[in-house]
PDB file of C-alpha atoms and ligand atoms in Angstrom:
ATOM      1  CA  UNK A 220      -5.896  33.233 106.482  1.00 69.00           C
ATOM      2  CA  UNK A 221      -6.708  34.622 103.020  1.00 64.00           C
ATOM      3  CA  UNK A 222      -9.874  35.402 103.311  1.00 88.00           C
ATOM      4  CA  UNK A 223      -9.881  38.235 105.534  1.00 95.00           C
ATOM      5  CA  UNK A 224      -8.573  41.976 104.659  1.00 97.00           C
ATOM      6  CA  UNK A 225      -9.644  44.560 106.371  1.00 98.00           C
ATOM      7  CA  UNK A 226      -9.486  42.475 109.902  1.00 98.00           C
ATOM      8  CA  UNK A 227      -6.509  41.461 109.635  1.00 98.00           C
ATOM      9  CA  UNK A 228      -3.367  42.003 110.894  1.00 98.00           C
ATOM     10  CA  UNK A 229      -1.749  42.277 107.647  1.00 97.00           C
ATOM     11  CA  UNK A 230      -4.007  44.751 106.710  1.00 98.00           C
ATOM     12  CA  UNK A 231      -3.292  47.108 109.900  1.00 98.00           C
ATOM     13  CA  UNK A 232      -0.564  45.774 112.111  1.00 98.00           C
ATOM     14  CA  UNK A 233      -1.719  48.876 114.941  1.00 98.00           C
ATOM     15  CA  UNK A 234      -4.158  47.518 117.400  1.00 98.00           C
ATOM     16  CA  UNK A 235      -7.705  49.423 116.818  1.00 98.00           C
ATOM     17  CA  UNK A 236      -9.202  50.815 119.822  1.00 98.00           C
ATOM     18  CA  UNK A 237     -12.962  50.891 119.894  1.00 99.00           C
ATOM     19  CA  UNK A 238     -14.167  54.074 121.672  1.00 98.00           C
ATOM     20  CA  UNK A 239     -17.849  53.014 123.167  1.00 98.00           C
ATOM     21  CA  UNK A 240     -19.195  56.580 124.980  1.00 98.00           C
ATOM     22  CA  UNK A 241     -16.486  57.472 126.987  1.00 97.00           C
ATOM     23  CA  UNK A 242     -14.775  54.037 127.588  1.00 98.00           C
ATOM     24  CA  UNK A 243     -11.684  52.804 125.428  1.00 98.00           C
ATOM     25  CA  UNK A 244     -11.397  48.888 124.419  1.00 98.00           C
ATOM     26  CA  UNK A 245      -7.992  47.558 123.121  1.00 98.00           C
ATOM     27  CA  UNK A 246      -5.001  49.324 122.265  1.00 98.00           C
ATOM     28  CA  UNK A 247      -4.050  48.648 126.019  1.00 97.00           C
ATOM     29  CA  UNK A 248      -7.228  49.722 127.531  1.00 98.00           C
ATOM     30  CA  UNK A 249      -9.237  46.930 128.777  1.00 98.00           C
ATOM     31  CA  UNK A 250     -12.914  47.468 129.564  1.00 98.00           C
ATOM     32  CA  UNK A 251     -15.401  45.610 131.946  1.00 99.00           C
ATOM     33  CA  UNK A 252     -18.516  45.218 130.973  1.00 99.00           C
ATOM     34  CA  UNK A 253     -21.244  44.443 133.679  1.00 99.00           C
ATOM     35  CA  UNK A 254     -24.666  43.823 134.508  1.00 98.00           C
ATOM     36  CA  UNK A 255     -27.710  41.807 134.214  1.00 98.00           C
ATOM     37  CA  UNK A 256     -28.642  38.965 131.594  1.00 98.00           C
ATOM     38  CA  UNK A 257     -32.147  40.646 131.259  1.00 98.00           C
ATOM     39  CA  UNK A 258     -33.410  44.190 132.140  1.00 98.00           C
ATOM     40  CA  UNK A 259     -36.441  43.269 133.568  1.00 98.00           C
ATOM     41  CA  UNK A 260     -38.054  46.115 135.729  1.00 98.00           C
ATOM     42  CA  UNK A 261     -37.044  49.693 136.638  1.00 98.00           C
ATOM     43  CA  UNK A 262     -35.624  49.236 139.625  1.00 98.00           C
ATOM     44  CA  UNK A 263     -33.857  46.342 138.839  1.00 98.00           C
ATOM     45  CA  UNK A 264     -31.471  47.673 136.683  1.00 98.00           C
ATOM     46  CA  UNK A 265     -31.203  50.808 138.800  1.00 98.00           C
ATOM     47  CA  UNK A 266     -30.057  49.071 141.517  1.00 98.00           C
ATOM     48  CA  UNK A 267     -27.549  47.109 139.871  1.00 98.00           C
ATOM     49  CA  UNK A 268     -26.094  50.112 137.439  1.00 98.00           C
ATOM     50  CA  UNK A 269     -26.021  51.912 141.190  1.00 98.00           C
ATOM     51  CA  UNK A 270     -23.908  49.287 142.971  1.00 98.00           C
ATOM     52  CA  UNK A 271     -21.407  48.588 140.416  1.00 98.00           C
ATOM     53  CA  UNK A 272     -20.817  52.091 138.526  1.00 98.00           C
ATOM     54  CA  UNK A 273     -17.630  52.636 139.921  1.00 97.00           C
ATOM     55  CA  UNK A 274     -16.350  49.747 139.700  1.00 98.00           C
ATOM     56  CA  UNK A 275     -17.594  48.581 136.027  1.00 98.00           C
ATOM     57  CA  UNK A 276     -16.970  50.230 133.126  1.00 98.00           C
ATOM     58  CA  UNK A 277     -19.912  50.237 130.515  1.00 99.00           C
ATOM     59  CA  UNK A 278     -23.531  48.701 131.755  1.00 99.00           C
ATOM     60  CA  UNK A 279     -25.318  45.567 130.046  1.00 98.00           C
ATOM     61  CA  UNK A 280     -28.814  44.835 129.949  1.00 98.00           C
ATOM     62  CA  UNK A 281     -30.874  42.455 127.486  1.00 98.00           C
ATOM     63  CA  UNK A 282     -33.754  43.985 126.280  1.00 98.00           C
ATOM     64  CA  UNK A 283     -34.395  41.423 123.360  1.00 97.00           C
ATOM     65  CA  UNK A 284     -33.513  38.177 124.400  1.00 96.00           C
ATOM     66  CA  UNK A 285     -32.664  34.974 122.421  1.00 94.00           C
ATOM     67  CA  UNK A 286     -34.210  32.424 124.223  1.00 95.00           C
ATOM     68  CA  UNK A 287     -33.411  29.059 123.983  1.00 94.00           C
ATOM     69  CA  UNK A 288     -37.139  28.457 124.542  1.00 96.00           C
ATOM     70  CA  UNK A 289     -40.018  30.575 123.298  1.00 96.00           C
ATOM     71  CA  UNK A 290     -41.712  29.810 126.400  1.00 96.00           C
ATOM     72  CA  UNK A 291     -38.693  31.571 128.282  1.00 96.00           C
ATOM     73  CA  UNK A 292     -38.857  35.497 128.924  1.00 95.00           C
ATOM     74  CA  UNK A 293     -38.155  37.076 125.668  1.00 97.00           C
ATOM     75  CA  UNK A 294     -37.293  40.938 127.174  1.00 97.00           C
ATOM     76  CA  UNK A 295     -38.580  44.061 127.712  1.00 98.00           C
ATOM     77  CA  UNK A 296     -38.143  45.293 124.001  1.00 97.00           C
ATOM     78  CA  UNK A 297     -38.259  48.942 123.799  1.00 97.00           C
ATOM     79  CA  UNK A 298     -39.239  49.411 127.426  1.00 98.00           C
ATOM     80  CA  UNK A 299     -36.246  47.688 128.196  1.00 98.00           C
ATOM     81  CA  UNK A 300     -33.895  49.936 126.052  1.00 98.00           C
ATOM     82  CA  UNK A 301     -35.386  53.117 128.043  1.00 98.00           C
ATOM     83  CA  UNK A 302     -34.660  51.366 131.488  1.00 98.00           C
ATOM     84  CA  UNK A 303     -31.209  50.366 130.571  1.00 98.00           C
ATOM     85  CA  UNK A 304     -30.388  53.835 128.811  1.00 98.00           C
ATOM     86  CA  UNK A 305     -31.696  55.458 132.112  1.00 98.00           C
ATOM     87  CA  UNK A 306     -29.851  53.221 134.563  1.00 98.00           C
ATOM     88  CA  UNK A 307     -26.540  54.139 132.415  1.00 98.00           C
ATOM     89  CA  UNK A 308     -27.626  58.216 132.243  1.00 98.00           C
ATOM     90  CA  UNK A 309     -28.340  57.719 136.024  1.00 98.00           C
ATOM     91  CA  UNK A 310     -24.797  56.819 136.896  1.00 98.00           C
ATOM     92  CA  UNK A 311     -22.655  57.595 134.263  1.00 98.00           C
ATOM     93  CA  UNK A 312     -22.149  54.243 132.495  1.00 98.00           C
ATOM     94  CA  UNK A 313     -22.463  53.871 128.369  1.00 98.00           C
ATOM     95  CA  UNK A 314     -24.924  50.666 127.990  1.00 99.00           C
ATOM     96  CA  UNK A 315     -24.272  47.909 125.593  1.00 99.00           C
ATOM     97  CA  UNK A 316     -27.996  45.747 124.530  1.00 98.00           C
ATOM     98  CA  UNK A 317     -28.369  43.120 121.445  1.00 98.00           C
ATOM     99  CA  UNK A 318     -30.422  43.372 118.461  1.00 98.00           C
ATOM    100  CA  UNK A 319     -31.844  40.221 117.222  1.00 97.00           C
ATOM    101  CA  UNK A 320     -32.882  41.278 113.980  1.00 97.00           C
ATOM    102  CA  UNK A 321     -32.353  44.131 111.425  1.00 97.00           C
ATOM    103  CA  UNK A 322     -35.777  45.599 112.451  1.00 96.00           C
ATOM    104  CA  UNK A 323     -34.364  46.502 116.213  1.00 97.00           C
ATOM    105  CA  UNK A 324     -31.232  48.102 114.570  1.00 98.00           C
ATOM    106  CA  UNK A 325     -32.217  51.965 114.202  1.00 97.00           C
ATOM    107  CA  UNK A 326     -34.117  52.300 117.442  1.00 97.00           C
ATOM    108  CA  UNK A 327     -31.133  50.361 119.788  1.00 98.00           C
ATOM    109  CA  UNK A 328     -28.373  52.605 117.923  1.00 98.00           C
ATOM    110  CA  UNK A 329     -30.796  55.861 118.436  1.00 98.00           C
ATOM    111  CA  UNK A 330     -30.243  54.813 122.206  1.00 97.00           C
ATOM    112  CA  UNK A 331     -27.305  52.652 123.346  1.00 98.00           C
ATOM    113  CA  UNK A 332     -23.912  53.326 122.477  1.00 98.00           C
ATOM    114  CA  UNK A 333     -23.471  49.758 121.386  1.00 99.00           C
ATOM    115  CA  UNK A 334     -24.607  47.495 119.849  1.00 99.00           C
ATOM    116  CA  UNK A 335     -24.491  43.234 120.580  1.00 98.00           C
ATOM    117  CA  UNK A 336     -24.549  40.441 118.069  1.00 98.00           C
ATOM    118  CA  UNK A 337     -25.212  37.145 120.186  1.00 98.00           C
ATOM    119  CA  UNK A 338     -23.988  33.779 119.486  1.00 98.00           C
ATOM    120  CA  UNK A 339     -26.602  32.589 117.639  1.00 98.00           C
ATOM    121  CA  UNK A 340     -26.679  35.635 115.725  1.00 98.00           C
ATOM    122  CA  UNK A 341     -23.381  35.637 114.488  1.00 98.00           C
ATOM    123  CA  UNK A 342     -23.791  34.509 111.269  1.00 98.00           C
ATOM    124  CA  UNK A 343     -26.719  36.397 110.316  1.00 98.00           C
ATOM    125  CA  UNK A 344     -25.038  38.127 107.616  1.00 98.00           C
ATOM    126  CA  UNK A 345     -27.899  40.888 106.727  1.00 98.00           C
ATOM    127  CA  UNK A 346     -27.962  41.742 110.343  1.00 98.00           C
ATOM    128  CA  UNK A 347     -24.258  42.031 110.299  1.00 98.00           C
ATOM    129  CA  UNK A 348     -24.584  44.076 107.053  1.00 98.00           C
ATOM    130  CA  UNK A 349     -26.836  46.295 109.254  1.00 98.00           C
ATOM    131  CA  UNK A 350     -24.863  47.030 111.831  1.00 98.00           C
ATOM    132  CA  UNK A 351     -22.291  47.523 109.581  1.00 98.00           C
ATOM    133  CA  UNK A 352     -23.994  50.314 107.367  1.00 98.00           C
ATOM    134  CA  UNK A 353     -24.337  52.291 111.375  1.00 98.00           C
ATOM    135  CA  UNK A 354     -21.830  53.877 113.233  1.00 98.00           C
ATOM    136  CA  UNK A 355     -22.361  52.493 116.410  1.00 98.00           C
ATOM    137  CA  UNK A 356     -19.621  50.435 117.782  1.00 98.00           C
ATOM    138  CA  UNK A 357     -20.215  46.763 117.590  1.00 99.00           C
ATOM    139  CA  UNK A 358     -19.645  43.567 120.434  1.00 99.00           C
ATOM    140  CA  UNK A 359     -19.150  40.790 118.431  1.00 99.00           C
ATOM    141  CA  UNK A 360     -19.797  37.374 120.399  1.00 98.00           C
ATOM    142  CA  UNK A 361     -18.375  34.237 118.481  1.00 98.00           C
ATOM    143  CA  UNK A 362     -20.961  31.511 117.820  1.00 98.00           C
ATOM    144  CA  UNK A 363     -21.001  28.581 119.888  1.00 97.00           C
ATOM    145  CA  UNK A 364     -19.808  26.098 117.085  1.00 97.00           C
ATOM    146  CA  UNK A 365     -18.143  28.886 115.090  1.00 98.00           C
ATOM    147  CA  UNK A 366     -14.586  28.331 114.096  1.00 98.00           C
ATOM    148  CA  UNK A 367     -12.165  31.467 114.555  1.00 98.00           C
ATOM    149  CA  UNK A 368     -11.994  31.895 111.181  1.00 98.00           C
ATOM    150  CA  UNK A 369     -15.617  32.353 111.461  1.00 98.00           C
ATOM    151  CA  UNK A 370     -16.187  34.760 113.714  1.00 98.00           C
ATOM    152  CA  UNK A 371     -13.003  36.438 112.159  1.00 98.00           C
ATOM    153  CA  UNK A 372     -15.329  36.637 108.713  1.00 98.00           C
ATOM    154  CA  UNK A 373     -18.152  37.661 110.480  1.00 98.00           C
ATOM    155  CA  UNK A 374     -16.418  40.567 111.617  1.00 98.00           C
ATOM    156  CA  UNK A 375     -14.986  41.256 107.847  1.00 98.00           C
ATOM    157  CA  UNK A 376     -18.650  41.325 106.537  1.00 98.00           C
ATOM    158  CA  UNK A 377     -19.314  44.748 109.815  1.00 98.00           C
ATOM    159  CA  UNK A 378     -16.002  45.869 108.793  1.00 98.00           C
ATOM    160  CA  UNK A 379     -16.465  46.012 105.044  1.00 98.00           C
ATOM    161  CA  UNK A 380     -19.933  47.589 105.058  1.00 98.00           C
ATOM    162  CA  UNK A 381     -18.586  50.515 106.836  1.00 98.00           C
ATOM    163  CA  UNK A 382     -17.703  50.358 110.616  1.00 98.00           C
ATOM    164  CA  UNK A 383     -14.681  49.346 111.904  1.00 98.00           C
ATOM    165  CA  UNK A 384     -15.566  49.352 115.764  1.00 98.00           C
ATOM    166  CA  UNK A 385     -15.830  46.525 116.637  1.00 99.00           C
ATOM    167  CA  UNK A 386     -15.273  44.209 119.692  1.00 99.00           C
ATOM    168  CA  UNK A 387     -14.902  40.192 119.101  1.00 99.00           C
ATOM    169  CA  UNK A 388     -16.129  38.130 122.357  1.00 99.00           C
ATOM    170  CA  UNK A 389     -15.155  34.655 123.198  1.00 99.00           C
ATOM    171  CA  UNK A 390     -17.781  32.931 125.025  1.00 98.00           C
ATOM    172  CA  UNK A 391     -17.704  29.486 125.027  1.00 98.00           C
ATOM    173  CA  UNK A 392     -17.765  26.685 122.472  1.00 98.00           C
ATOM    174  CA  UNK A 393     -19.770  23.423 122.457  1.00 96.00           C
ATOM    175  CA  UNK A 394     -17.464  20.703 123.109  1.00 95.00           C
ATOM    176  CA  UNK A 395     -18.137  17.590 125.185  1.00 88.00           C
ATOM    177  CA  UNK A 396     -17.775  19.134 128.476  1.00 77.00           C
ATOM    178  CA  UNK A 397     -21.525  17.613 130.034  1.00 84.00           C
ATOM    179  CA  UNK A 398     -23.054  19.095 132.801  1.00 89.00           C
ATOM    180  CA  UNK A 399     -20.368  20.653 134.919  1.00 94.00           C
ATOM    181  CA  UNK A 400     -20.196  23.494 132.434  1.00 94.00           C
ATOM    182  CA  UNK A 401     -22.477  24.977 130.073  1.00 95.00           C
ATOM    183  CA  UNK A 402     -20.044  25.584 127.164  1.00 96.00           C
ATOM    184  CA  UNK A 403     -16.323  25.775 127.052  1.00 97.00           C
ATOM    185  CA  UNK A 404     -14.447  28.467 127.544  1.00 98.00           C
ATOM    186  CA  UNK A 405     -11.667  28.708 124.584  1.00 98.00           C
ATOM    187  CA  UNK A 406      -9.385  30.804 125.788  1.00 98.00           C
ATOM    188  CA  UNK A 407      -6.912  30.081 123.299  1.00 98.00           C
ATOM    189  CA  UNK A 408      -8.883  32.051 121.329  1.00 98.00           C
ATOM    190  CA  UNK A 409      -7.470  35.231 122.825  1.00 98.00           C
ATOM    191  CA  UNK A 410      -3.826  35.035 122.073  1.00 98.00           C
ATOM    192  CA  UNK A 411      -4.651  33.167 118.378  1.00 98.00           C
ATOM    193  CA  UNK A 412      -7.373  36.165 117.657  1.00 98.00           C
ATOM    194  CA  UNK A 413      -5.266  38.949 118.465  1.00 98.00           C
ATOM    195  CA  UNK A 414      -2.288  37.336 116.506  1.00 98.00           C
ATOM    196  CA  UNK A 415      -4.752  37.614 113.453  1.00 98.00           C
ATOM    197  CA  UNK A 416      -6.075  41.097 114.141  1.00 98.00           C
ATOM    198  CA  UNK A 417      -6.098  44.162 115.289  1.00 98.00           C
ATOM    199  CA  UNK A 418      -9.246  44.315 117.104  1.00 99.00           C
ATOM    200  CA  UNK A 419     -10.050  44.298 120.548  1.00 99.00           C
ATOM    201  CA  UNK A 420     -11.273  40.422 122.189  1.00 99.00           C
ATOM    202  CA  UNK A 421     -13.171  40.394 125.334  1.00 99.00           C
ATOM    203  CA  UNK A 422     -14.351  37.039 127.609  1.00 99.00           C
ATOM    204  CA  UNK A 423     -17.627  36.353 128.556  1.00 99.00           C
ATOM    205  CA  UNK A 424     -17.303  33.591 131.172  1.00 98.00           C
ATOM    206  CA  UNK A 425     -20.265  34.233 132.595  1.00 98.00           C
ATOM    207  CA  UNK A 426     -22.191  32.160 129.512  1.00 98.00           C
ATOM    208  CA  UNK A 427     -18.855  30.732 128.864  1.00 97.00           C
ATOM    209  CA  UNK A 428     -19.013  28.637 132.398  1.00 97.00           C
ATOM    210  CA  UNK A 429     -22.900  28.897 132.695  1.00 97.00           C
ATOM    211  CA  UNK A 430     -21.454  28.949 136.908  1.00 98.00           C
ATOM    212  CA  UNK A 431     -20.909  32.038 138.871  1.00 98.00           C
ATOM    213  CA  UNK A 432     -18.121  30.122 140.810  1.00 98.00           C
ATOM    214  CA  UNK A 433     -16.503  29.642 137.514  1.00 98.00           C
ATOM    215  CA  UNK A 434     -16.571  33.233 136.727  1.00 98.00           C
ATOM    216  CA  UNK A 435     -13.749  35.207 138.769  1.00 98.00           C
ATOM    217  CA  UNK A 436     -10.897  32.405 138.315  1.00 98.00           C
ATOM    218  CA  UNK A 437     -11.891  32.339 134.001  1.00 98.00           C
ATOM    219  CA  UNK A 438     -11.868  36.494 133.988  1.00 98.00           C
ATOM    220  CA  UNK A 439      -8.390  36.738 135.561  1.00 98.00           C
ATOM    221  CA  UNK A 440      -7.275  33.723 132.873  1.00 98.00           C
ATOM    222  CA  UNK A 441      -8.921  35.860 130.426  1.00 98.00           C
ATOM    223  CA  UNK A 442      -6.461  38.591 131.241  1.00 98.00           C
ATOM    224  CA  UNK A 443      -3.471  36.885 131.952  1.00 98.00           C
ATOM    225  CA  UNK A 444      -3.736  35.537 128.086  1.00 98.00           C
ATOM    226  CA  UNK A 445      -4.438  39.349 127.112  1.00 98.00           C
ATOM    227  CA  UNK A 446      -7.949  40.127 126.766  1.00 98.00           C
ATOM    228  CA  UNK A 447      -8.830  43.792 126.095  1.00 98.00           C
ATOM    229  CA  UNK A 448     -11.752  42.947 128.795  1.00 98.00           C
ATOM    230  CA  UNK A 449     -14.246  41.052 130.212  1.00 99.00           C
ATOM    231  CA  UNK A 450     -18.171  40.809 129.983  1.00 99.00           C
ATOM    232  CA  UNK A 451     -19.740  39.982 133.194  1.00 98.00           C
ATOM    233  CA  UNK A 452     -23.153  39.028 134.676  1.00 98.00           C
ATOM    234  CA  UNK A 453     -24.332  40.538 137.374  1.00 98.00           C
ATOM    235  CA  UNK A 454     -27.860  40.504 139.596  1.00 98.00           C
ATOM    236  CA  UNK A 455     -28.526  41.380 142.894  1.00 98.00           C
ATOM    237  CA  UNK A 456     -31.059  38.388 143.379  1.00 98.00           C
ATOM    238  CA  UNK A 457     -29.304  35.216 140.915  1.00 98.00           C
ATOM    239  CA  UNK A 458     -32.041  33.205 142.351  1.00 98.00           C
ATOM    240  CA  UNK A 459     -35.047  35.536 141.480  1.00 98.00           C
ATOM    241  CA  UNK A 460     -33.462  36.523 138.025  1.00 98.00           C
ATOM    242  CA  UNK A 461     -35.824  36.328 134.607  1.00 98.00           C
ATOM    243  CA  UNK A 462     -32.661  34.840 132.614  1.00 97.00           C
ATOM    244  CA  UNK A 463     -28.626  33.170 133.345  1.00 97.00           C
ATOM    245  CA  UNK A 464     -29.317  33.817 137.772  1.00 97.00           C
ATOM    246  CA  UNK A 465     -27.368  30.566 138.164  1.00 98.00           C
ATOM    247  CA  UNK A 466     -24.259  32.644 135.929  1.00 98.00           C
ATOM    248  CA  UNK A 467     -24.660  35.591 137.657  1.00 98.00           C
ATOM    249  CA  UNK A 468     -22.247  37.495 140.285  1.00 98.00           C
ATOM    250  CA  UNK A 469     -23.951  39.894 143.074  1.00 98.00           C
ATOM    251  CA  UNK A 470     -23.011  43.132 142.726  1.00 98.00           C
ATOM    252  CA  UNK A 471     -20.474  42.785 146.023  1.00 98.00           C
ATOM    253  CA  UNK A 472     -18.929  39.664 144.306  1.00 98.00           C
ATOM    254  CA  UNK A 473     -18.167  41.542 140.759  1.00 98.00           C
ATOM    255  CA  UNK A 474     -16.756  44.683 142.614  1.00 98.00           C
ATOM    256  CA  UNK A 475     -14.287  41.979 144.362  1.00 98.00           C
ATOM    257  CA  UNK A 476     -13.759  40.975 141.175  1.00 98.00           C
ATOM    258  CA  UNK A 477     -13.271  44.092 139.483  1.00 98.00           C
ATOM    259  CA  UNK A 478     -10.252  45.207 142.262  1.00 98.00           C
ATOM    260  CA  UNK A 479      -8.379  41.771 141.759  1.00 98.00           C
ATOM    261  CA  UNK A 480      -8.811  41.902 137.725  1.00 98.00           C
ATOM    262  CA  UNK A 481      -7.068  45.714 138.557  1.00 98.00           C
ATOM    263  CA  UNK A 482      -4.225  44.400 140.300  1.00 98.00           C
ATOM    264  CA  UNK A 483      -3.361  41.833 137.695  1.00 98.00           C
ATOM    265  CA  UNK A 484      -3.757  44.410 135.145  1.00 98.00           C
ATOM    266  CA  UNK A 485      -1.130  46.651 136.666  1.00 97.00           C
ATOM    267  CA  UNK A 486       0.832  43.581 137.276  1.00 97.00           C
ATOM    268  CA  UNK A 487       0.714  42.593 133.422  1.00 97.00           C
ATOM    269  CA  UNK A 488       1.500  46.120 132.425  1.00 96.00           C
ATOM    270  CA  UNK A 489       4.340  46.442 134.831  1.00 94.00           C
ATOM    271  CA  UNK A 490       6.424  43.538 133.375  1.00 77.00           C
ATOM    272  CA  UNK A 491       8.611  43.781 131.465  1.00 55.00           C
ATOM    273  CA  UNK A 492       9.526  40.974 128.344  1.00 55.00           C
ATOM    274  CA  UNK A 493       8.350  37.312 129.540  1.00 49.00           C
ATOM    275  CA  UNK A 494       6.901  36.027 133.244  1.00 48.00           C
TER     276      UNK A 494
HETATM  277  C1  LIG B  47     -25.951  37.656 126.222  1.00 56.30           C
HETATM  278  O1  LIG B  47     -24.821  38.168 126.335  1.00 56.30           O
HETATM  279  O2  LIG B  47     -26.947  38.127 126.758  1.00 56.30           O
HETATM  280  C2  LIG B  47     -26.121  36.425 125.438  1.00 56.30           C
HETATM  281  C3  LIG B  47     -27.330  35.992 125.091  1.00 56.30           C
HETATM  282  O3  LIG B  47     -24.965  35.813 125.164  1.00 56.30           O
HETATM  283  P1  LIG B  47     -24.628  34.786 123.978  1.00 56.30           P
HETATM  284  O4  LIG B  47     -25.119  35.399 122.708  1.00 56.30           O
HETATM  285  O5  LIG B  47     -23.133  34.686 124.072  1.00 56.30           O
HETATM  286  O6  LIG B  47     -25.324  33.507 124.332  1.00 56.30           O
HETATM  287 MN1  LIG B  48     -27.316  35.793 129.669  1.00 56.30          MN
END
C-alpha cells in the first residue's frame, strides 16, 4: 500500500504501544475493554464498573450514541461523561466514550482518557482531523463497509495531524450473513492489519456478532489470530438495557470470559515458533 506513511510498517517496523491511563495496548500487552453500550443512569454504570474492575481493564460507556434511529435513545451527553468518569475514578478503571462530532471533542478529552470514533464515523475526516490535533489516545473502529485500506487511511489522516495513539478495532463488516448475525466478524483483518502496521488492533464482537452467545468463542478467535485486545459489552440487565442488551454479557459471564481469554494469553505467549 502506497498510500500510507506514517502507519505503516515500513515507516516503523516496532509495534507502537498506546498507553490509555494506566493500561498498555499492543507491543504485547493486550487490553480488555468492558462495559455497557449506553451509560444510562448513575447506578447503572456503578454497578457494572464495580463487578468487573478487576477483571477488565479500561471501562466503556456511550454517552453520545449513534443511533440507527433518531427515535432510539441518543445518550446521556455530558451527564453521561460525568457518570462514566465517576464509575472509572470509583474503581480504578481509565474510561473510553465516542464523540460524534468535532463539537464533543474538547469536553470528552477534558474527561476520558480516550477517545472513540464509531463505525459510521470513520470517515469523517474533520472529526478525525480533530482528534488528531489532541493528545488523547484514539480507538479507531473500522466502518462497516470500509475496506482495510480504509480504515488504514483513516488512521493516517489522526496520525498525520499529530497523535500517534491510536487503537484500530475490527467490528464487523456487512456481508450477506442475514439474520443469524448482525455483521460479520473479519477476523482476517487482524493478522493482515498488523502485517501493515504497527499499531495496536482490538475485536469488538460484541457489535461484530450483534449475539452475546457469539461473543466468548469470537474473543478467544480474536486472540488466537493476535489481537492486542478485545472490546466487550457488558450489562447487568441485557433485557432492560437502553441500547445492544441482546449483545451484551452479564457481568459474571465477561469475568468467565476474562479468566479463559487469560489462559490463552499465557498459552500464546508461552509457545514457542508455530502451534
Ligand atoms: C459502540 O462501540 O458503542 C458502537 C456504536 O460501535 P460501532 O461504532 O462499532 O457500531
Ligand atoms: Mn453498542
Amino acid at each position: 500500500m502506497e498510500s500510507i506513511r506514517l502507519v505503516s510498517r515500513e515507516y516503523k517496523p516496532e509495534d507502537t504501544v498506546v498507553t490509555v491511563g494506566n493500561v498498555k495496548i499492543g507491543g504485547g500487552h493486550r487490553a480488555y475493554i468492558a462495559g455497557p453500550c449506553s451509560v444510562e443512569d448513575e447506578g447503572q454504570i456503578l454497578e457494572i464498573a464495580e463487578l468487573i474492575s478487576d477483571c477488565a481493564h479500561i471501562l466503556r460507556g456511550g454517552a453520545f450514541k449513534p443511533r440507527t434511529s433518531p427515535y432510539s435513545f441518543q445518550g446521556l451527553g455530558e451527564e453521561g461523561l460525568r457518570l462514566l468518569v465517576k464509575a472509572g475514578s470509583s474503581f480504578g478503571l481509565p474510561v473510553v466514550t465516542e464523540v460524534l462530532s468535532e463539537a464533543e471533542v474538547e469536553l470528552a478529552a477534558a474527561h476520558v482518557d480516550m477517545l472513540q470514533i464509531g463505525a459510521r464515523n470513520m470517515q469523517n475526516y474533520a472529526l478525525l482531523k480533530k482528534v488528531g490535533a489532541q493528545s488523547k489516545p484514539v480507538l479507531l473502529k473500522r466502518g462497516f463497509a470500509a475496506t482495510m485500506e480504509e480504515l488504514l487511511l483513516s488512521a493516517e489522516y489522526i496520525l498525520a495531524a499529530g497523535n500517534s495513539q491510536v487503537v484500530l478495532c475490527e467490528r464487523g463488516i456487512r456481508t450477506f450473513s442475514g439474520s443469524l448475525t448482525r455483521f460479520t466478524l473479519d477476523l482476517s483483518a487482524v493478522p493482515i492489519l498488523k502485517q501493515l502496521t504497527h499499531l495496536p488492533v482490538i475485536v469488538d464482537p460484541s457489535h461484530g456478532t450483534g449475539r452475546w452467545n457469539l461473543v466468548e468463542p469470537l474473543a478467544k478467535a480474536a486472540l488466537a489470530v493476535g489481537a492486542d485486545g478485545v472490546m466487550v459489552e457488558v450489562h447487568s440487565h441485557p433485557q432492560e438495557a437502553l441500547s445492544d442488551g441482546p449483545q451484551s454479557l452479564k457481568p459474571d459471564k465477561f469475568r468467565a470470559l476474562a479468566a479463559e481469554l487469560n489462559a490463552l494469553a499465557q498459552f500464546l505467549d508461552g509457545r514457542s515458533g508455530g502451534i
